[in-house]
Amino acid sequence: MIKNLTLSNLIARLPTDVITNCYPLPYELGNARHQSSNYYYGAIRAMLLDEEVASDVEMRHATAMTVPYMIEGSAQDVAFFQEVTADLDLEALMEQMLAATEFGFMPVELMWEQQGERLCVVNSEQKRPENFRIMTDGSLVYSAVDYTNKTPVTGKVIPVLRKPSSERPYGETILESVWPIWQSKWISWANIERLGEKYAIPTAIALAKEANGDEDLQKIADSLAPVMNGDAVALSGVEEIVTLSASGKVDELLRTIEYIDNKIAKSITGQTLTNGNQKYGSRSLGEVHERAGMRVSKQDARMVYKALNQTLCKWVFIANGREGNIKVRVDEEAYKAMLDSALTTDSAAQTPQSALEFSDVPGKHLCLL
């Protein structure tokens, strides 16, 4: 059974201070299932329940997936990589890895299968980041069912990190800047809920001077009920009817929420140009917005490619006892063509034909060295 919690209850369960004060640190090893170390990811998941935040994050992921990339390596190495990953949906894997943008840290598990003489990657799956820890030496451990920390088998888990540092080994979430204003939005929604409770009170009250018990009062209430539908009604034993009205500033609250949604969208998608600046016209404004969003998405794509180069691109050769070296990187020429096309089209995130000519797969081609 799913309980429908009110927004005030949702806020009460989250940390009241800034989200950075709840950031997980390496010394919290062993506390993965304790409430004290789940506030950080709990706050992120709460924000992702907001349709505005979720849609903006999805838009950022979708734009990052349009960034054209190339696989560099010898013809033999590239062919071997394609054979070993033939059953793996590489695009789906990249989308799973992009979740590190909102979580800061996203471990992705790889499923391997023996196919003849080769060990092949066949599937991938996101894992819960709070169940993993990064040690001071950079190694990755996970919390087992017996509450002990164990090291995954090499080649099993890809740790994806966004802007990691020695002080923030679990990366930085793009939602950190959204956290303060997002709380203000949900407080506004909570106020609308309170107004809804006020609107739910009876619209009229009958004051009976004398009544013979609860039965007469119930008859009066039943007779008064159709008044809301505009029906005529005659009441006996009633001295006065008092009409009730509820007042509230719903329009102001909705405008506040709309304003906050616009700021959330700009923060997540990277479109920071203010809507009030119309000096260069609406089309120029839209072009700048699109180009800014594409540059932000390029950073996300580079994060994914870097993680792939450090893990999967090496593991496919190591697991099969074969020498080889490949690298995934942004196709700068195709990306520049796609960026320039933003000046000649009103359609956002549209991949140009020049980027599609490299391969049958959009946004991808091979570079043989």
mmCIF file of C-alpha atoms in Angstrom:
data_model
loop_
_atom_site.group_PDB
_atom_site.id
_atom_site.type_symbol
_atom_site.label_atom_id
_atom_site.label_comp_id
_atom_site.label_asym_id
_atom_site.label_seq_id
_atom_site.Cartn_x
_atom_site.Cartn_y
_atom_site.Cartn_z
ATOM 1 C CA MET A 1 0.000 0.000 0.000
ATOM 2 C CA ILE A 2 1.390 3.410 -0.984
ATOM 3 C CA LYS A 3 0.676 6.195 1.478
ATOM 4 C CA ASN A 4 0.045 9.622 0.032
ATOM 5 C CA LEU A 5 2.194 11.911 2.183
ATOM 6 C CA THR A 6 1.587 15.637 2.260
ATOM 7 C CA LEU A 7 4.280 17.994 1.043
ATOM 8 C CA SER A 8 4.899 19.265 4.558
ATOM 9 C CA ASN A 9 5.693 15.717 5.661
ATOM 10 C CA LEU A 10 8.104 15.342 2.729
ATOM 11 C CA ILE A 11 10.010 18.474 3.698
ATOM 12 C CA ALA A 12 10.096 17.450 7.359
ATOM 13 C CA ARG A 13 11.930 14.246 6.446
ATOM 14 C CA LEU A 14 14.715 16.085 4.602
ATOM 15 C CA PRO A 15 17.668 17.986 6.075
ATOM 16 C CA THR A 16 16.815 21.534 7.057
ATOM 17 C CA ASP A 17 20.271 22.929 6.334
ATOM 18 C CA VAL A 18 22.103 23.183 3.012
ATOM 19 C CA ILE A 19 22.603 19.965 1.088
ATOM 20 C CA THR A 20 26.409 20.210 1.238
ATOM 21 C CA ASN A 21 26.345 19.658 5.005
ATOM 22 C CA CYS A 22 24.936 16.191 4.379
ATOM 23 C CA TYR A 23 27.494 15.207 1.740
ATOM 24 C CA PRO A 24 28.843 11.649 2.283
ATOM 25 C CA LEU A 25 32.518 11.500 3.216
ATOM 26 C CA PRO A 26 35.046 8.628 3.140
ATOM 27 C CA TYR A 27 35.225 8.345 6.925
ATOM 28 C CA GLU A 28 31.584 7.255 6.952
ATOM 29 C CA LEU A 29 32.513 3.743 5.818
ATOM 30 C CA GLY A 30 30.133 1.185 7.237
ATOM 31 C CA ASN A 31 27.309 3.691 7.651
ATOM 32 C CA ALA A 32 25.784 3.151 4.214
ATOM 33 C CA ARG A 33 22.510 1.890 5.695
ATOM 34 C CA HIS A 34 22.368 4.437 8.487
ATOM 35 C CA GLN A 35 20.033 7.373 8.143
ATOM 36 C CA SER A 36 22.862 9.837 8.807
ATOM 37 C CA SER A 37 24.558 9.055 5.483
ATOM 38 C CA ASN A 38 21.409 8.855 3.332
ATOM 39 C CA TYR A 39 20.209 12.455 3.675
ATOM 40 C CA TYR A 40 22.327 13.585 0.724
ATOM 41 C CA TYR A 41 20.965 11.096 -1.797
ATOM 42 C CA GLY A 42 17.540 11.240 -0.141
ATOM 43 C CA ALA A 43 17.358 14.969 -0.844
ATOM 44 C CA ILE A 44 18.395 14.384 -4.456
ATOM 45 C CA ARG A 45 15.725 11.716 -4.940
ATOM 46 C CA ALA A 46 13.131 14.015 -3.394
ATOM 47 C CA MET A 47 14.023 16.744 -5.900
ATOM 48 C CA LEU A 48 13.732 14.238 -8.738
ATOM 49 C CA LEU A 49 10.090 13.659 -7.722
ATOM 50 C CA ASP A 50 9.429 17.211 -8.915
ATOM 51 C CA GLU A 51 8.257 17.034 -12.530
ATOM 52 C CA GLU A 52 10.109 20.259 -13.389
ATOM 53 C CA VAL A 53 13.420 18.987 -12.026
ATOM 54 C CA ALA A 54 12.931 15.530 -13.558
ATOM 55 C CA SER A 55 12.067 16.899 -17.005
ATOM 56 C CA ASP A 56 15.000 19.349 -16.969
ATOM 57 C CA VAL A 57 17.410 16.574 -15.985
ATOM 58 C CA GLU A 58 15.992 14.336 -18.719
ATOM 59 C CA MET A 59 16.370 17.154 -21.239
ATOM 60 C CA ARG A 60 20.005 17.583 -20.216
ATOM 61 C CA HIS A 61 20.584 13.838 -20.643
ATOM 62 C CA ALA A 62 18.876 13.830 -24.039
ATOM 63 C CA THR A 63 20.998 16.724 -25.267
ATOM 64 C CA ALA A 64 24.175 15.021 -24.047
ATOM 65 C CA MET A 65 23.220 11.911 -26.010
ATOM 66 C CA THR A 66 23.193 13.988 -29.220
ATOM 67 C CA VAL A 67 26.871 14.908 -28.818
ATOM 68 C CA PRO A 68 28.688 13.038 -31.618
ATOM 69 C CA TYR A 69 31.503 10.752 -30.526
ATOM 70 C CA MET A 70 34.149 8.632 -32.188
ATOM 71 C CA ILE A 71 36.006 5.450 -31.225
ATOM 72 C CA GLU A 72 39.725 5.729 -31.868
ATOM 73 C CA GLY A 73 41.935 2.687 -32.313
ATOM 74 C CA SER A 74 43.316 0.251 -34.821
ATOM 75 C CA ALA A 75 40.923 -1.584 -37.123
ATOM 76 C CA GLN A 76 41.564 -4.841 -35.258
ATOM 77 C CA ASP A 77 41.004 -3.321 -31.795
ATOM 78 C CA VAL A 78 37.823 -1.499 -32.821
ATOM 79 C CA ALA A 79 36.444 -4.653 -34.488
ATOM 80 C CA PHE A 80 37.228 -6.731 -31.378
ATOM 81 C CA PHE A 81 35.520 -4.172 -29.123
ATOM 82 C CA GLN A 82 32.418 -4.227 -31.303
ATOM 83 C CA GLU A 83 32.287 -8.020 -31.238
ATOM 84 C CA VAL A 84 32.654 -8.238 -27.451
ATOM 85 C CA THR A 85 29.968 -5.565 -26.909
ATOM 86 C CA ALA A 86 27.658 -6.656 -29.735
ATOM 87 C CA ASP A 87 24.881 -7.649 -27.284
ATOM 88 C CA LEU A 88 25.375 -4.573 -25.119
ATOM 89 C CA ASP A 89 23.206 -1.513 -25.719
ATOM 90 C CA LEU A 90 26.002 1.044 -25.565
ATOM 91 C CA GLU A 91 23.594 3.967 -25.834
ATOM 92 C CA ALA A 92 21.606 2.674 -22.852
ATOM 93 C CA LEU A 93 24.835 2.274 -20.883
ATOM 94 C CA MET A 94 25.752 5.896 -21.588
ATOM 95 C CA GLU A 95 22.318 7.065 -20.457
ATOM 96 C CA GLN A 96 22.744 5.149 -17.200
ATOM 97 C CA MET A 97 26.158 6.711 -16.687
ATOM 98 C CA LEU A 98 24.695 10.192 -17.259
ATOM 99 C CA ALA A 99 22.808 9.798 -13.973
ATOM 100 C CA ALA A 100 26.044 10.934 -12.334
ATOM 101 C CA THR A 101 25.071 14.465 -13.379
ATOM 102 C CA GLU A 102 22.244 14.582 -10.818
ATOM 103 C CA PHE A 103 23.765 12.237 -8.208
ATOM 104 C CA GLY A 104 27.407 13.260 -8.569
ATOM 105 C CA PHE A 105 28.350 9.586 -8.301
ATOM 106 C CA MET A 106 26.703 6.686 -10.122
ATOM 107 C CA PRO A 107 27.991 3.083 -10.072
ATOM 108 C CA VAL A 108 26.890 1.019 -13.070
ATOM 109 C CA GLU A 109 27.163 -2.783 -12.970
ATOM 110 C CA LEU A 110 28.192 -4.722 -16.072
ATOM 111 C CA MET A 111 26.908 -8.222 -16.825
ATOM 112 C CA TRP A 112 29.397 -10.522 -18.600
ATOM 113 C CA GLU A 113 28.680 -13.760 -20.417
ATOM 114 C CA GLN A 114 30.939 -16.436 -21.875
ATOM 115 C CA GLN A 115 30.284 -16.758 -25.595
ATOM 116 C CA GLY A 116 32.559 -19.351 -27.129
ATOM 117 C CA GLU A 117 36.127 -18.339 -26.437
ATOM 118 C CA ARG A 118 35.257 -14.739 -25.583
ATOM 119 C CA LEU A 119 33.936 -13.078 -22.451
ATOM 120 C CA CYS A 120 31.345 -10.567 -23.664
ATOM 121 C CA VAL A 121 29.438 -7.713 -22.029
ATOM 122 C CA VAL A 122 25.710 -8.280 -22.505
ATOM 123 C CA ASN A 123 23.918 -5.871 -20.161
ATOM 124 C CA SER A 124 24.309 -3.017 -17.671
ATOM 125 C CA GLU A 125 22.375 -1.796 -14.656
ATOM 126 C CA GLN A 126 22.413 1.255 -12.406
ATOM 127 C CA LYS A 127 23.116 0.664 -8.710
ATOM 128 C CA ARG A 128 22.280 2.736 -5.632
ATOM 129 C CA PRO A 129 25.243 5.081 -4.979
ATOM 130 C CA GLU A 130 24.707 5.085 -1.200
ATOM 131 C CA ASN A 131 25.583 1.377 -1.094
ATOM 132 C CA PHE A 132 29.096 2.078 -2.455
ATOM 133 C CA ARG A 133 32.083 3.797 -0.927
ATOM 134 C CA ILE A 134 35.326 5.141 -2.361
ATOM 135 C CA MET A 135 38.380 4.392 -0.253
ATOM 136 C CA THR A 136 41.216 6.856 0.337
ATOM 137 C CA ASP A 137 43.339 4.997 -2.245
ATOM 138 C CA GLY A 138 40.604 5.436 -4.850
ATOM 139 C CA SER A 139 39.364 1.842 -4.752
ATOM 140 C CA LEU A 140 35.663 1.069 -4.778
ATOM 141 C CA VAL A 141 33.868 -1.037 -2.148
ATOM 142 C CA TYR A 142 30.213 -1.934 -1.643
ATOM 143 C CA SER A 143 28.122 -2.789 1.397
ATOM 144 C CA ALA A 144 27.258 -6.482 1.470
ATOM 145 C CA VAL A 145 24.169 -7.936 3.144
ATOM 146 C CA ASP A 146 26.262 -8.760 6.233
ATOM 147 C CA TYR A 147 27.187 -5.037 6.575
ATOM 148 C CA THR A 148 30.788 -5.682 5.568
ATOM 149 C CA ASN A 149 32.595 -3.774 2.842
ATOM 150 C CA LYS A 150 33.667 -5.841 -0.139
ATOM 151 C CA THR A 151 35.571 -4.971 -3.293
ATOM 152 C CA PRO A 152 33.768 -5.732 -6.581
ATOM 153 C CA VAL A 153 35.455 -8.023 -9.078
ATOM 154 C CA THR A 154 37.538 -6.082 -11.599
ATOM 155 C CA GLY A 155 35.395 -5.238 -14.601
ATOM 156 C CA LYS A 156 32.119 -5.523 -12.701
ATOM 157 C CA VAL A 157 31.256 -1.927 -11.698
ATOM 158 C CA ILE A 158 31.921 1.340 -13.544
ATOM 159 C CA PRO A 159 32.167 4.260 -11.075
ATOM 160 C CA VAL A 160 31.062 7.456 -12.821
ATOM 161 C CA LEU A 161 31.988 10.700 -11.058
ATOM 162 C CA ARG A 162 31.181 14.299 -11.927
ATOM 163 C CA LYS A 163 33.982 16.711 -10.981
ATOM 164 C CA PRO A 164 35.482 14.605 -8.176
ATOM 165 C CA SER A 165 38.111 16.112 -5.864
ATOM 166 C CA SER A 166 40.017 15.170 -2.732
ATOM 167 C CA GLU A 167 37.479 17.058 -0.636
ATOM 168 C CA ARG A 168 34.491 15.738 -2.585
ATOM 169 C CA PRO A 169 35.428 12.228 -3.702
ATOM 170 C CA TYR A 170 31.832 11.439 -4.668
ATOM 171 C CA GLY A 171 31.607 14.242 -7.205
ATOM 172 C CA GLU A 172 29.242 17.197 -7.409
ATOM 173 C CA THR A 173 25.566 17.038 -8.258
ATOM 174 C CA ILE A 174 24.046 19.615 -10.600
ATOM 175 C CA LEU A 175 21.097 19.814 -8.181
ATOM 176 C CA GLU A 176 23.152 21.342 -5.397
ATOM 177 C CA SER A 177 22.461 24.880 -6.596
ATOM 178 C CA VAL A 178 18.778 24.000 -7.000
ATOM 179 C CA TRP A 179 18.311 22.769 -3.429
ATOM 180 C CA PRO A 180 17.633 26.135 -1.649
ATOM 181 C CA ILE A 181 15.108 27.484 -4.134
ATOM 182 C CA TRP A 182 13.492 24.073 -4.603
ATOM 183 C CA GLN A 183 12.603 24.053 -0.901
ATOM 184 C CA SER A 184 10.920 27.431 -1.356
ATOM 185 C CA LYS A 185 8.846 25.976 -4.189
ATOM 186 C CA TRP A 186 7.559 23.109 -2.070
ATOM 187 C CA ILE A 187 6.773 25.454 0.792
ATOM 188 C CA SER A 188 4.566 27.350 -1.678
ATOM 189 C CA TRP A 189 2.887 24.076 -2.651
ATOM 190 C CA ALA A 190 2.358 23.310 1.046
ATOM 191 C CA ASN A 191 0.631 26.688 1.423
ATOM 192 C CA ILE A 192 -1.643 25.808 -1.501
ATOM 193 C CA GLU A 193 -2.494 22.572 0.308
ATOM 194 C CA ARG A 194 -3.471 24.563 3.376
ATOM 195 C CA LEU A 195 -5.697 26.747 1.224
ATOM 196 C CA GLY A 196 -7.268 23.581 -0.169
ATOM 197 C CA GLU A 197 -8.092 22.497 3.345
ATOM 198 C CA LYS A 198 -9.725 25.883 3.950
ATOM 199 C CA TYR A 199 -11.780 25.541 0.757
ATOM 200 C CA ALA A 200 -12.967 22.137 1.951
ATOM 201 C CA ILE A 201 -14.930 23.598 4.868
ATOM 202 C CA PRO A 202 -18.763 23.761 4.553
ATOM 203 C CA THR A 203 -20.080 26.695 2.531
ATOM 204 C CA ALA A 204 -22.986 27.323 4.857
ATOM 205 C CA ILE A 205 -23.957 26.702 8.470
ATOM 206 C CA ALA A 206 -27.534 26.537 9.774
ATOM 207 C CA LEU A 207 -28.068 27.866 13.276
ATOM 208 C CA ALA A 208 -31.002 26.017 14.840
ATOM 209 C CA LYS A 209 -32.594 27.656 17.853
ATOM 210 C CA GLU A 210 -34.168 24.476 19.053
ATOM 211 C CA ALA A 211 -33.686 20.932 17.890
ATOM 212 C CA ASN A 212 -34.958 17.666 19.220
ATOM 213 C CA GLY A 213 -31.746 15.739 19.319
ATOM 214 C CA ASP A 214 -29.270 14.682 16.661
ATOM 215 C CA GLU A 215 -32.011 13.349 14.390
ATOM 216 C CA ASP A 216 -33.468 16.821 13.742
ATOM 217 C CA LEU A 217 -29.997 18.265 13.203
ATOM 218 C CA GLN A 218 -29.224 15.545 10.665
ATOM 219 C CA LYS A 219 -32.443 16.282 8.768
ATOM 220 C CA ILE A 220 -31.502 19.983 8.614
ATOM 221 C CA ALA A 221 -28.012 19.096 7.355
ATOM 222 C CA ASP A 222 -29.439 16.772 4.684
ATOM 223 C CA SER A 223 -31.813 19.487 3.515
ATOM 224 C CA LEU A 224 -29.042 22.079 3.408
ATOM 225 C CA ALA A 225 -26.668 19.897 1.356
ATOM 226 C CA PRO A 226 -28.251 20.635 -2.098
ATOM 227 C CA VAL A 227 -27.645 24.375 -1.648
ATOM 228 C CA MET A 228 -24.184 23.966 -3.235
ATOM 229 C CA ASN A 229 -25.869 22.830 -6.474
ATOM 230 C CA GLY A 230 -28.145 25.855 -6.615
ATOM 231 C CA ASP A 231 -31.294 23.944 -5.598
ATOM 232 C CA ALA A 232 -34.014 25.660 -3.618
ATOM 233 C CA VAL A 233 -34.571 24.394 -0.119
ATOM 234 C CA ALA A 234 -36.963 25.134 2.714
ATOM 235 C CA LEU A 235 -35.819 24.578 6.264
ATOM 236 C CA SER A 236 -37.837 24.401 9.446
ATOM 237 C CA GLY A 237 -36.473 24.980 12.894
ATOM 238 C CA VAL A 238 -33.619 27.128 11.554
ATOM 239 C CA GLU A 239 -33.086 30.586 12.968
ATOM 240 C CA GLU A 240 -30.269 31.754 10.682
ATOM 241 C CA ILE A 241 -28.034 30.510 7.833
ATOM 242 C CA VAL A 242 -24.442 31.765 7.832
ATOM 243 C CA THR A 243 -22.418 31.531 4.594
ATOM 244 C CA LEU A 244 -18.705 30.900 4.847
ATOM 245 C CA SER A 245 -15.973 31.926 2.419
ATOM 246 C CA ALA A 246 -12.288 31.075 2.284
ATOM 247 C CA SER A 247 -9.727 33.566 1.047
ATOM 248 C CA GLY A 248 -6.173 32.966 -0.112
ATOM 249 C CA LYS A 249 -3.585 34.189 -2.585
ATOM 250 C CA VAL A 250 -3.467 31.159 -4.864
ATOM 251 C CA ASP A 251 -2.550 33.200 -7.933
ATOM 252 C CA GLU A 252 0.439 34.743 -6.162
ATOM 253 C CA LEU A 253 1.629 31.321 -5.019
ATOM 254 C CA LEU A 254 1.285 29.879 -8.520
ATOM 255 C CA ARG A 255 3.249 32.773 -10.001
ATOM 256 C CA THR A 256 5.953 32.182 -7.400
ATOM 257 C CA ILE A 257 6.128 28.515 -8.351
ATOM 258 C CA GLU A 258 6.328 29.413 -12.052
ATOM 259 C CA TYR A 259 9.169 31.832 -11.335
ATOM 260 C CA ILE A 260 11.047 29.177 -9.354
ATOM 261 C CA ASP A 261 10.507 26.608 -12.135
ATOM 262 C CA ASN A 262 12.128 28.992 -14.626
ATOM 263 C CA LYS A 263 15.160 29.410 -12.363
ATOM 264 C CA ILE A 264 15.392 25.643 -11.882
ATOM 265 C CA ALA A 265 15.294 25.067 -15.652
ATOM 266 C CA LYS A 266 18.060 27.625 -16.253
ATOM 267 C CA SER A 267 20.225 26.150 -13.506
ATOM 268 C CA ILE A 268 19.933 22.549 -14.702
ATOM 269 C CA THR A 269 20.023 23.037 -18.468
ATOM 270 C CA GLY A 270 22.682 25.757 -18.421
ATOM 271 C CA GLN A 271 20.501 28.312 -20.195
ATOM 272 C CA THR A 272 21.474 31.258 -18.036
ATOM 273 C CA LEU A 273 20.522 34.203 -20.251
ATOM 274 C CA THR A 274 17.664 36.108 -18.619
ATOM 275 C CA ASN A 275 14.339 36.223 -20.396
ATOM 276 C CA GLY A 276 14.111 39.969 -19.775
ATOM 277 C CA ASN A 277 16.971 40.765 -22.160
ATOM 278 C CA GLN A 278 15.338 41.196 -25.560
ATOM 279 C CA LYS A 279 18.007 43.434 -27.090
ATOM 280 C CA TYR A 280 18.854 41.003 -29.876
ATOM 281 C CA GLY A 281 15.384 39.625 -30.487
ATOM 282 C CA SER A 282 13.667 36.412 -29.478
ATOM 283 C CA ARG A 283 15.364 34.237 -32.112
ATOM 284 C CA SER A 284 18.854 35.339 -31.047
ATOM 285 C CA LEU A 285 17.859 34.712 -27.462
ATOM 286 C CA GLY A 286 16.751 31.165 -28.300
ATOM 287 C CA GLU A 287 19.970 30.491 -30.231
ATOM 288 C CA VAL A 288 22.116 31.572 -27.290
ATOM 289 C CA HIS A 289 20.038 29.367 -24.995
ATOM 290 C CA GLU A 290 20.480 26.373 -27.286
ATOM 291 C CA ARG A 291 24.214 26.843 -27.686
ATOM 292 C CA ALA A 292 24.668 27.248 -23.918
ATOM 293 C CA GLY A 293 22.731 24.046 -23.287
ATOM 294 C CA MET A 294 24.810 22.161 -25.853
ATOM 295 C CA ARG A 295 28.076 23.266 -24.233
ATOM 296 C CA VAL A 296 26.871 22.048 -20.839
ATOM 297 C CA SER A 297 25.842 18.739 -22.382
ATOM 298 C CA LYS A 298 29.288 18.387 -23.943
ATOM 299 C CA GLN A 299 30.763 18.410 -20.454
ATOM 300 C CA ASP A 300 28.378 15.629 -19.426
ATOM 301 C CA ALA A 301 29.323 13.600 -22.499
ATOM 302 C CA ARG A 302 33.023 13.997 -21.719
ATOM 303 C CA MET A 303 32.353 12.716 -18.194
ATOM 304 C CA VAL A 304 30.831 9.542 -19.658
ATOM 305 C CA TYR A 305 33.588 9.053 -22.245
ATOM 306 C CA LYS A 306 36.294 9.506 -19.598
ATOM 307 C CA ALA A 307 34.703 6.819 -17.400
ATOM 308 C CA LEU A 308 34.384 4.464 -20.378
ATOM 309 C CA ASN A 309 38.039 4.959 -21.328
ATOM 310 C CA GLN A 310 39.161 4.160 -17.788
ATOM 311 C CA THR A 311 37.002 1.054 -17.471
ATOM 312 C CA LEU A 312 35.107 -0.731 -20.247
ATOM 313 C CA CYS A 313 37.501 0.194 -23.046
ATOM 314 C CA LYS A 314 40.295 -1.504 -21.086
ATOM 315 C CA TRP A 315 38.326 -4.325 -19.468
ATOM 316 C CA VAL A 316 37.169 -5.903 -22.749
ATOM 317 C CA PHE A 317 40.792 -6.600 -23.622
ATOM 318 C CA ILE A 318 41.958 -7.581 -20.135
ATOM 319 C CA ALA A 319 39.049 -9.986 -19.620
ATOM 320 C CA ASN A 320 39.889 -11.782 -22.856
ATOM 321 C CA GLY A 321 43.663 -11.798 -22.352
ATOM 322 C CA ARG A 322 44.275 -9.701 -25.443
ATOM 323 C CA GLU A 323 46.395 -6.625 -26.061
ATOM 324 C CA GLY A 324 44.494 -3.649 -27.358
ATOM 325 C CA ASN A 325 43.778 0.019 -26.894
ATOM 326 C CA ILE A 326 40.752 2.066 -27.908
ATOM 327 C CA LYS A 327 39.434 5.434 -26.811
ATOM 328 C CA VAL A 328 36.064 7.158 -26.959
ATOM 329 C CA ARG A 329 36.077 10.921 -27.386
ATOM 330 C CA VAL A 330 33.963 13.785 -28.675
ATOM 331 C CA ASP A 331 34.062 14.191 -32.445
ATOM 332 C CA GLU A 332 35.029 17.849 -32.431
ATOM 333 C CA GLU A 333 34.403 18.421 -36.147
ATOM 334 C CA ALA A 334 30.919 16.919 -36.077
ATOM 335 C CA TYR A 335 30.181 18.727 -32.821
ATOM 336 C CA LYS A 336 31.244 22.060 -34.317
ATOM 337 C CA ALA A 337 28.958 21.430 -37.286
ATOM 338 C CA MET A 338 26.089 20.651 -34.927
ATOM 339 C CA LEU A 339 26.806 23.776 -32.881
ATOM 340 C CA ASP A 340 26.889 25.960 -35.985
ATOM 341 C CA SER A 341 23.554 24.543 -37.110
ATOM 342 C CA ALA A 342 21.972 26.125 -34.035
ATOM 343 C CA LEU A 343 22.329 29.461 -35.817
ATOM 344 C CA THR A 344 20.226 28.342 -38.778
ATOM 345 C CA THR A 345 17.430 26.339 -37.170
ATOM 346 C CA ASP A 346 14.701 27.039 -34.673
ATOM 347 C CA SER A 347 14.538 23.391 -33.650
ATOM 348 C CA ALA A 348 16.390 22.674 -30.382
ATOM 349 C CA ALA A 349 18.854 19.794 -30.116
ATOM 350 C CA GLN A 350 18.582 18.849 -33.806
ATOM 351 C CA THR A 351 21.484 16.754 -35.132
ATOM 352 C CA PRO A 352 22.757 18.043 -38.506
ATOM 353 C CA GLN A 353 23.078 15.814 -41.526
ATOM 354 C CA SER A 354 26.868 16.273 -41.512
ATOM 355 C CA ALA A 355 27.015 14.457 -38.178
ATOM 356 C CA LEU A 356 24.925 11.594 -39.480
ATOM 357 C CA GLU A 357 27.042 10.889 -42.516
ATOM 358 C CA PHE A 358 29.800 9.275 -40.468
ATOM 359 C CA SER A 359 27.796 6.208 -39.516
ATOM 360 C CA ASP A 360 24.427 4.546 -39.627
ATOM 361 C CA VAL A 361 24.285 5.147 -35.875
ATOM 362 C CA PRO A 362 23.459 8.817 -35.120
ATOM 363 C CA GLY A 363 26.224 10.689 -33.324
ATOM 364 C CA LYS A 364 28.829 7.946 -33.718
ATOM 365 C CA HIS A 365 31.611 6.994 -36.074
ATOM 366 C CA LEU A 366 34.880 5.101 -35.959
ATOM 367 C CA CYS A 367 38.367 6.476 -36.319
ATOM 368 C CA LEU A 368 40.838 3.825 -37.417
ATOM 369 C CA LEU A 369 44.470 4.521 -36.628
#
